[in-house]
Amino acid sequence: MNQFGTIALIAGLAFAVYGAVVGAVAGKLRSSRMLKSAERAVVAFFASITLAIIAVEYNLLTNDFHSAYVAEHSNRALRLLYKIPALWSGQEGSLLFWTWLLSIYVLLAVLLNRRKNRQLMPYVISIALAVGTFFASITFFLANPFNRLAETSPNGLQPFTPADGNGLNPALQYHSMVIHPPMLYLGYVGFVIPFAFAMSALITRQLGDNWIRVTRRWTMVPWMFLGTGILLGANWAYFVLGWGGYWGWDPVENASLLPWLAATAFLHSVMIQEKRGMLKVWNMVLIILTFFLSIFGTFLTRSGIISSVHAFAQSNIGSYFSVFLGVIAAFSLTLLFLRLDYLKSENRLDSVISRESGFLFNNWILLAAVFAVLWGTIFPILSKAVEGVTVTVGPPFFDRVMVPIGLLLLLLTGAGPLLAWRKTSFQSLKRNFTLPLIVAAVAGILLYVGGVRKLDPWMSLSLCAFVAACVLGEFYKGARTRMKTAGEHFIQALYNLTMKNTRRYGGYVIHLGIVMLFVGFSGLAFKSETQGLMRPGDILQADGYLLRCENITRGQTANYKYTTVSLSVTHHGRAIGVLKPQKRFYLASQQPITHVAVHPSLAQDLYVVLAGRDPGTGKAVIQVFINPLVEWVWIGGIVMFLGTLLALVPSRAEREIAEIRRKKDLVVEAERAG
Amino acid sequence: MLLATAILLTVGLMIYVAAPLLAPEGPEESVLPIDVTLQSDLKRRRMVIYDNLQDLEFEFKAGKIAPEDYESLRRNYLAEAAQLMLASQDQEKMSEHEALIEREVAAQRAALRKAAPQSYACPKCGYENPLPVKFCGECGAKMPGQ
Amino acid sequence: MRAKHLILLSVIGIALGVAPAAKAAPSSVTDAALSPAQQREAKAIGGQVNCLCGCLTTVNRCPHLHCSMKAQEKSFIAADIKAGKPPRTVIQDLVLHYGVKILPAPPPRGFNLTAWMLPGFGLIVGLVVAVDLARRWRRHPAATDGTNPVPLDPKILAAIEEERKSVE
């Protein structure tokens, strides 16, 4: 299967090169049949890379340890569920997977634009496949998943097949880890398409807002995947790493946050261009930045230039990535510079207090966040270069810097949508802000009385109340107006309101999700931690919880040895069940891993870790964390996901336009057919 | 066996990709259609303003916007739409003018083409004048017609 | 596999680089030798310094079961506390011993000060740019004037109304 895969990979590389070249020529000559051929090259690229993926999966599933990749990332005892994701657990497989997802995105772009954007498509294909060429060649030349093991023997180099593999990194043998990397990659990779459309619009000088409307959806989808991927990663960290938290400002976590923040800025400022024809150059800059950061993120993750808990990739591909990043920046910025004349603003700003400037400030904060995170992430490299001293830039730095930025952003999340386009007079401001401000003030007082005395969480939670009031107020006011004008009852009005402008109300739902995220973040200030040594019969007390050790069991599966402690738990005298934290020792990789036991509730999580065995007494070391409000992070994530899906549903008007276009196509086809 | 399959599949894909280049092409398919014309762009921009207006009216009804703001914003949007409408109408007139000019040019050309077989030979000396002239270029005699 | 290498590497690194210094520290002191109040103090310090085993978290959060680096740092802290040093001094001792990288964030001095200053600086520069942009926009000589709109031709208005109706 290795030969099969190698041929498929070479073919994929060849089709990518062909498509990139022919696409560009088709655009230059405006040749319809060359475009057709380029489109087919996209199909062929997808088909070839798919075959290569099948080859790797086949190797993994059949335990072909002659393959270096399989020997390193799988073993016989590995559960089937984890053999498939072993594809993206290592460098070679990840890069191939990246390439494959890229081929899917390009294929979708081609299929969905068979009739539309005919002038843009040749260059879109060309640019996307140029990126595809880079990743396919990195995979083929530098990180080939089809390399075979060999050993030196007296007869020269001989093929070598070990009896069993090294196994999958045990930290990755967890269910959210199965979907976390694909989600994250779907996010990273997907930004290729909006970038390709933007560049294509620049090349063809078609800089009306056609490209913006096309690109918006193509940005929203990867944005959604990236956000979900980040939260799934946080979820994995929370349940597997066992230090009681979910976000550690690790370089690789930061790397995924950067394009997400930039894309968030883009998704907002796009609206100004659509509605008011302003910020055209800025939007180009943002989409270039988003794509650049997504490749930069891949580079950080894959090259291992910055050490990280995700230290899964130390390799020589870093320099190639640096060159590629340089090419992207030089190409896109030069092109942008050459087309500046075509990107004049159509309108002017009427007032500083307006939705437009609200978006402007939103962009300012988001970009400041990008800058701060980027700076903190690369500072260790700078410090090493300048002073020769390695420093660590960790959570204290990011907490200090990002909390004020986050709070400002939260404020805008609520205030922005209440500002009217063009200008908002004091009268209008008073109408919209009175109620949310009262709600925030009441919440602030109640929180203070209720014992929230630390400044950061107090501000954060009060702001959450403010934003929730703003957003829910929007829904309520809208529904009430429909009730009056269309005579609908409340639920019906709410439904029609939302479906009529899915984008706006989907956006509001996402804002509610953000509120929930911040509620969850605020809980971090109140977490507490207890540790105790336990043997059966012992009791540990932690902040209203009583944990009684029932028994300690040890055992072994084919893949790992484990120790499980059964703890029956009561909260203020009420029994809430049995928690079973576990410690596993994986045999193939000789690594220990904790499996945390959590009793979740909306108010707080009881989070219990079996840290190990005390060498002196032989008792189990039990760590107990009380993590207030953590569940809101996951709930917020789900709400944001659903909100994005809602925003992606075509609104009524869009569906009608699509219908008209479809009919027109039918007429044209009928005419052609004679 | 596997190797042969892989090669066969690749060759198949290559043929699939190259096919459009080798096939004869129909005339109407040779050039990529234009995505956005000036007229459609103007119309699209008006549609955006109508959307904005509709939003504005809705927000006003929802009580989000003070009456003074509403009035002035509405007028602004209408003014923008009016400008785009004017541009659109100008464009239409322009294209009408252009069409008219095109038609006239075509008519002239047709007339010329009809006139072409008729010669400018001088009835007196028989010299073939290269252009329609009032007097013969050779002998100076008055030419008929014109 | 790689994680193992990393740990191995860092252990070697520690053995080569830090071992001579570590020898100087009394390594036999454990938490058990401290009073409960001192234990809490030690724990608090453990949350403020990195474990240098390669796990990239603080000593308290290091996930490794039998981490020699963690144990070494813990006993260092315990020894200092037992000697009656205040937490600030303990951390200073740790920095002297293991280098600046033991702090989870760079100290705000010298070149490292830029780490702290630049994000704030960026925020301010961004604000200046945004405000300047907003100002320039207001002067932008584009389509319509927001303050005194031109009188509208009723014929055009009628055409607009007609078009609006046709699309709704």
PDB file of C-alpha atoms in Angstrom, chain A residues 72-73 90-92 166 169 241 243 247-248 250 272 278-279 307-309 311-314 344-352 356-357 360-361 364-365 368 371-372 375 379 382-383 386-387 389-397 400-401 405 408 422-423 527 529 531 583 588-592 611-613 623 656, chain C residues 1-7 9 43 47-48 50 52 54-58 60-66 74 99-107 109-131 133-147 167-168:
ATOM      1  CA  GLU A  72       5.616   5.169  15.373  1.00  0.00           C
ATOM      2  CA  HIS A  73       1.991   6.114  15.962  1.00  0.00           C
ATOM      3  CA  GLY A  90       2.061  12.753  13.774  1.00  0.00           C
ATOM      4  CA  GLN A  91       3.848  15.203  11.526  1.00  0.00           C
ATOM      5  CA  GLU A  92       3.609  13.254   8.264  1.00  0.00           C
ATOM      6  CA  ASN A 166       5.211   2.466  19.651  1.00  0.00           C
ATOM      7  CA  ASN A 169       0.535   9.154  22.504  1.00  0.00           C
ATOM      8  CA  LEU A 241      -4.113  16.997  31.507  1.00  0.00           C
ATOM      9  CA  TRP A 243      -4.240  20.396  36.313  1.00  0.00           C
ATOM     10  CA  TRP A 247      -6.359  27.125  28.901  1.00  0.00           C
ATOM     11  CA  GLY A 248      -2.678  27.689  29.577  1.00  0.00           C
ATOM     12  CA  ASP A 250       0.575  27.635  25.438  1.00  0.00           C
ATOM     13  CA  ILE A 272     -19.240  47.949   6.861  1.00  0.00           C
ATOM     14  CA  MET A 278     -16.156  51.539   3.270  1.00  0.00           C
ATOM     15  CA  LEU A 279     -13.003  49.924   4.687  1.00  0.00           C
ATOM     16  CA  SER A 307       8.586  24.594  22.753  1.00  0.00           C
ATOM     17  CA  SER A 308       5.137  23.715  23.928  1.00  0.00           C
ATOM     18  CA  VAL A 309       3.174  20.953  25.583  1.00  0.00           C
ATOM     19  CA  ALA A 311       5.816  19.225  21.449  1.00  0.00           C
ATOM     20  CA  PHE A 312       4.886  16.772  18.752  1.00  0.00           C
ATOM     21  CA  ALA A 313       6.896  18.228  15.982  1.00  0.00           C
ATOM     22  CA  GLN A 314      10.562  19.008  15.900  1.00  0.00           C
ATOM     23  CA  LYS A 344     -11.647  53.835  -2.798  1.00  0.00           C
ATOM     24  CA  SER A 345     -14.292  54.259  -0.157  1.00  0.00           C
ATOM     25  CA  GLU A 346     -17.810  54.897  -1.479  1.00  0.00           C
ATOM     26  CA  ASN A 347     -19.093  56.749   1.539  1.00  0.00           C
ATOM     27  CA  ARG A 348     -17.989  58.823   4.430  1.00  0.00           C
ATOM     28  CA  LEU A 349     -18.442  58.472   8.119  1.00  0.00           C
ATOM     29  CA  ASP A 350     -21.392  60.580   9.213  1.00  0.00           C
ATOM     30  CA  SER A 351     -20.753  60.514  12.921  1.00  0.00           C
ATOM     31  CA  VAL A 352     -18.274  59.148  15.406  1.00  0.00           C
ATOM     32  CA  GLU A 356     -19.488  52.064  11.676  1.00  0.00           C
ATOM     33  CA  SER A 357     -17.204  53.418  14.338  1.00  0.00           C
ATOM     34  CA  LEU A 360     -13.899  50.259  13.860  1.00  0.00           C
ATOM     35  CA  PHE A 361     -13.300  49.993  17.593  1.00  0.00           C
ATOM     36  CA  TRP A 364      -9.041  47.929  17.022  1.00  0.00           C
ATOM     37  CA  ILE A 365      -9.546  45.744  20.092  1.00  0.00           C
ATOM     38  CA  ALA A 368      -4.688  44.668  19.676  1.00  0.00           C
ATOM     39  CA  PHE A 371      -0.796  41.745  18.542  1.00  0.00           C
ATOM     40  CA  ALA A 372      -0.563  41.056  22.270  1.00  0.00           C
ATOM     41  CA  TRP A 375       4.016  39.302  20.853  1.00  0.00           C
ATOM     42  CA  PHE A 379       8.884  37.007  22.753  1.00  0.00           C
ATOM     43  CA  LEU A 382      13.259  37.514  20.513  1.00  0.00           C
ATOM     44  CA  SER A 383      14.666  37.440  24.007  1.00  0.00           C
ATOM     45  CA  VAL A 386      18.616  39.767  21.703  1.00  0.00           C
ATOM     46  CA  GLU A 387      19.795  38.873  25.168  1.00  0.00           C
ATOM     47  CA  VAL A 389      18.528  34.402  27.746  1.00  0.00           C
ATOM     48  CA  THR A 390      15.556  32.103  27.524  1.00  0.00           C
ATOM     49  CA  VAL A 391      12.542  33.521  29.277  1.00  0.00           C
ATOM     50  CA  THR A 392       9.117  32.030  29.722  1.00  0.00           C
ATOM     51  CA  VAL A 393       6.090  34.055  28.766  1.00  0.00           C
ATOM     52  CA  GLY A 394       3.263  32.267  30.472  1.00  0.00           C
ATOM     53  CA  PRO A 395      -0.165  32.733  32.005  1.00  0.00           C
ATOM     54  CA  PRO A 396       0.687  35.637  34.375  1.00  0.00           C
ATOM     55  CA  PHE A 397       1.733  37.724  31.373  1.00  0.00           C
ATOM     56  CA  ARG A 400      -2.425  40.646  32.865  1.00  0.00           C
ATOM     57  CA  VAL A 401      -2.458  41.828  29.276  1.00  0.00           C
ATOM     58  CA  ILE A 405      -8.583  43.745  26.302  1.00  0.00           C
ATOM     59  CA  LEU A 408     -13.264  46.042  26.435  1.00  0.00           C
ATOM     60  CA  ARG A 422     -24.383  56.304  10.202  1.00  0.00           C
ATOM     61  CA  LYS A 423     -25.184  58.264  13.332  1.00  0.00           C
ATOM     62  CA  LYS A 527     -11.276  28.205  41.875  1.00  0.00           C
ATOM     63  CA  GLU A 529      -7.798  23.333  45.381  1.00  0.00           C
ATOM     64  CA  GLN A 531      -5.103  17.711  48.272  1.00  0.00           C
ATOM     65  CA  LYS A 583      -4.526   6.816  36.500  1.00  0.00           C
ATOM     66  CA  ALA A 588       3.425   0.659  24.362  1.00  0.00           C
ATOM     67  CA  SER A 589       4.584   4.215  25.011  1.00  0.00           C
ATOM     68  CA  GLN A 590       5.501   3.677  28.695  1.00  0.00           C
ATOM     69  CA  GLN A 591       3.679   6.857  29.664  1.00  0.00           C
ATOM     70  CA  PRO A 592       1.324   7.592  32.546  1.00  0.00           C
ATOM     71  CA  ALA A 611      -2.316  12.264  41.085  1.00  0.00           C
ATOM     72  CA  GLY A 612      -0.470   9.127  42.071  1.00  0.00           C
ATOM     73  CA  ARG A 613       0.589   7.136  45.033  1.00  0.00           C
ATOM     74  CA  GLN A 623      -6.316  16.347  44.236  1.00  0.00           C
ATOM     75  CA  GLU A 656     -35.369  34.370  -3.339  1.00  0.00           C
TER      76      GLU A 656
ATOM     77  CA  MET C   1       7.873   8.901  21.648  1.00  0.00           C
ATOM     78  CA  ARG C   2       8.829  12.510  21.106  1.00  0.00           C
ATOM     79  CA  ALA C   3       7.606  13.518  24.526  1.00  0.00           C
ATOM     80  CA  LYS C   4       9.883  10.864  25.971  1.00  0.00           C
ATOM     81  CA  HIS C   5      12.803  12.259  24.039  1.00  0.00           C
ATOM     82  CA  LEU C   6      11.986  15.672  25.308  1.00  0.00           C
ATOM     83  CA  ILE C   7      11.943  14.553  28.889  1.00  0.00           C
ATOM     84  CA  LEU C   9      16.763  15.670  26.756  1.00  0.00           C
ATOM     85  CA  LYS C  43       2.582  25.589  47.625  1.00  0.00           C
ATOM     86  CA  GLY C  47       2.401  28.041  41.722  1.00  0.00           C
ATOM     87  CA  GLN C  48       4.626  30.976  40.814  1.00  0.00           C
ATOM     88  CA  ASN C  50       7.918  26.895  36.320  1.00  0.00           C
ATOM     89  CA  LEU C  52      11.806  22.987  34.141  1.00  0.00           C
ATOM     90  CA  GLY C  54       9.834  20.381  29.830  1.00  0.00           C
ATOM     91  CA  CYS C  55       6.204  20.241  30.886  1.00  0.00           C
ATOM     92  CA  LEU C  56       5.966  24.031  30.515  1.00  0.00           C
ATOM     93  CA  THR C  57       3.746  24.541  33.508  1.00  0.00           C
ATOM     94  CA  THR C  58       4.322  25.575  37.070  1.00  0.00           C
ATOM     95  CA  ASN C  60       2.315  22.694  41.103  1.00  0.00           C
ATOM     96  CA  ARG C  61       0.844  21.759  37.750  1.00  0.00           C
ATOM     97  CA  CYS C  62       3.596  19.544  36.380  1.00  0.00           C
ATOM     98  CA  PRO C  63       1.733  16.410  35.298  1.00  0.00           C
ATOM     99  CA  HIS C  64       4.631  13.997  35.615  1.00  0.00           C
ATOM    100  CA  LEU C  65       4.319  11.424  38.338  1.00  0.00           C
ATOM    101  CA  HIS C  66       7.915  11.050  39.426  1.00  0.00           C
ATOM    102  CA  LYS C  74      10.176  21.653  45.707  1.00  0.00           C
ATOM    103  CA  GLY C  99      17.865  31.290  35.530  1.00  0.00           C
ATOM    104  CA  VAL C 100      15.110  33.683  34.513  1.00  0.00           C
ATOM    105  CA  LYS C 101      13.251  30.992  32.633  1.00  0.00           C
ATOM    106  CA  ILE C 102      11.966  29.636  35.919  1.00  0.00           C
ATOM    107  CA  LEU C 103       9.600  32.604  36.155  1.00  0.00           C
ATOM    108  CA  PRO C 104       6.320  32.074  34.285  1.00  0.00           C
ATOM    109  CA  ALA C 105       6.545  35.614  32.936  1.00  0.00           C
ATOM    110  CA  PRO C 106       9.597  37.744  32.257  1.00  0.00           C
ATOM    111  CA  PRO C 107      10.458  40.224  35.027  1.00  0.00           C
ATOM    112  CA  ARG C 109      13.243  44.989  33.724  1.00  0.00           C
ATOM    113  CA  GLY C 110      15.654  45.766  30.904  1.00  0.00           C
ATOM    114  CA  PHE C 111      14.819  44.257  27.539  1.00  0.00           C
ATOM    115  CA  ASN C 112      12.104  42.182  29.130  1.00  0.00           C
ATOM    116  CA  LEU C 113      10.271  45.375  29.960  1.00  0.00           C
ATOM    117  CA  THR C 114       9.385  45.642  26.269  1.00  0.00           C
ATOM    118  CA  ALA C 115       7.442  42.398  26.609  1.00  0.00           C
ATOM    119  CA  TRP C 116       5.129  44.162  29.034  1.00  0.00           C
ATOM    120  CA  MET C 117       5.107  47.576  27.390  1.00  0.00           C
ATOM    121  CA  LEU C 118       4.483  46.687  23.788  1.00  0.00           C
ATOM    122  CA  PRO C 119       0.947  45.275  24.041  1.00  0.00           C
ATOM    123  CA  GLY C 120      -0.183  48.432  25.822  1.00  0.00           C
ATOM    124  CA  PHE C 121       1.750  50.490  23.337  1.00  0.00           C
ATOM    125  CA  GLY C 122       0.074  48.590  20.509  1.00  0.00           C
ATOM    126  CA  LEU C 123      -3.310  49.244  22.043  1.00  0.00           C
ATOM    127  CA  ILE C 124      -2.629  52.977  22.165  1.00  0.00           C
ATOM    128  CA  VAL C 125      -1.163  53.147  18.658  1.00  0.00           C
ATOM    129  CA  GLY C 126      -4.201  51.221  17.425  1.00  0.00           C
ATOM    130  CA  LEU C 127      -6.511  53.692  19.106  1.00  0.00           C
ATOM    131  CA  VAL C 128      -4.681  56.660  17.577  1.00  0.00           C
ATOM    132  CA  VAL C 129      -4.871  55.054  14.138  1.00  0.00           C
ATOM    133  CA  ALA C 130      -8.566  54.236  14.563  1.00  0.00           C
ATOM    134  CA  VAL C 131      -9.429  57.752  15.698  1.00  0.00           C
ATOM    135  CA  LEU C 133      -9.117  56.994  10.413  1.00  0.00           C
ATOM    136  CA  ALA C 134     -12.522  57.989  11.735  1.00  0.00           C
ATOM    137  CA  ARG C 135     -11.568  61.647  11.400  1.00  0.00           C
ATOM    138  CA  ARG C 136     -10.339  61.251   7.856  1.00  0.00           C
ATOM    139  CA  TRP C 137     -13.508  59.404   6.974  1.00  0.00           C
ATOM    140  CA  ARG C 138     -15.570  62.259   8.209  1.00  0.00           C
ATOM    141  CA  ARG C 139     -13.768  64.577   5.820  1.00  0.00           C
ATOM    142  CA  HIS C 140     -14.014  62.078   2.971  1.00  0.00           C
ATOM    143  CA  PRO C 141     -15.534  63.828  -0.068  1.00  0.00           C
ATOM    144  CA  ALA C 142     -17.800  60.926  -0.935  1.00  0.00           C
ATOM    145  CA  ALA C 143     -21.280  60.634  -2.267  1.00  0.00           C
ATOM    146  CA  THR C 144     -23.668  62.392   0.073  1.00  0.00           C
ATOM    147  CA  ASP C 145     -23.415  64.944   2.766  1.00  0.00           C
ATOM    148  CA  GLY C 146     -24.907  63.783   6.012  1.00  0.00           C
ATOM    149  CA  THR C 147     -25.735  67.216   7.391  1.00  0.00           C
ATOM    150  CA  VAL C 167     -37.861  43.795  -5.072  1.00  0.00           C
ATOM    151  CA  GLU C 168     -39.898  43.262  -1.950  1.00  0.00           C
TER     152      GLU C 168
END
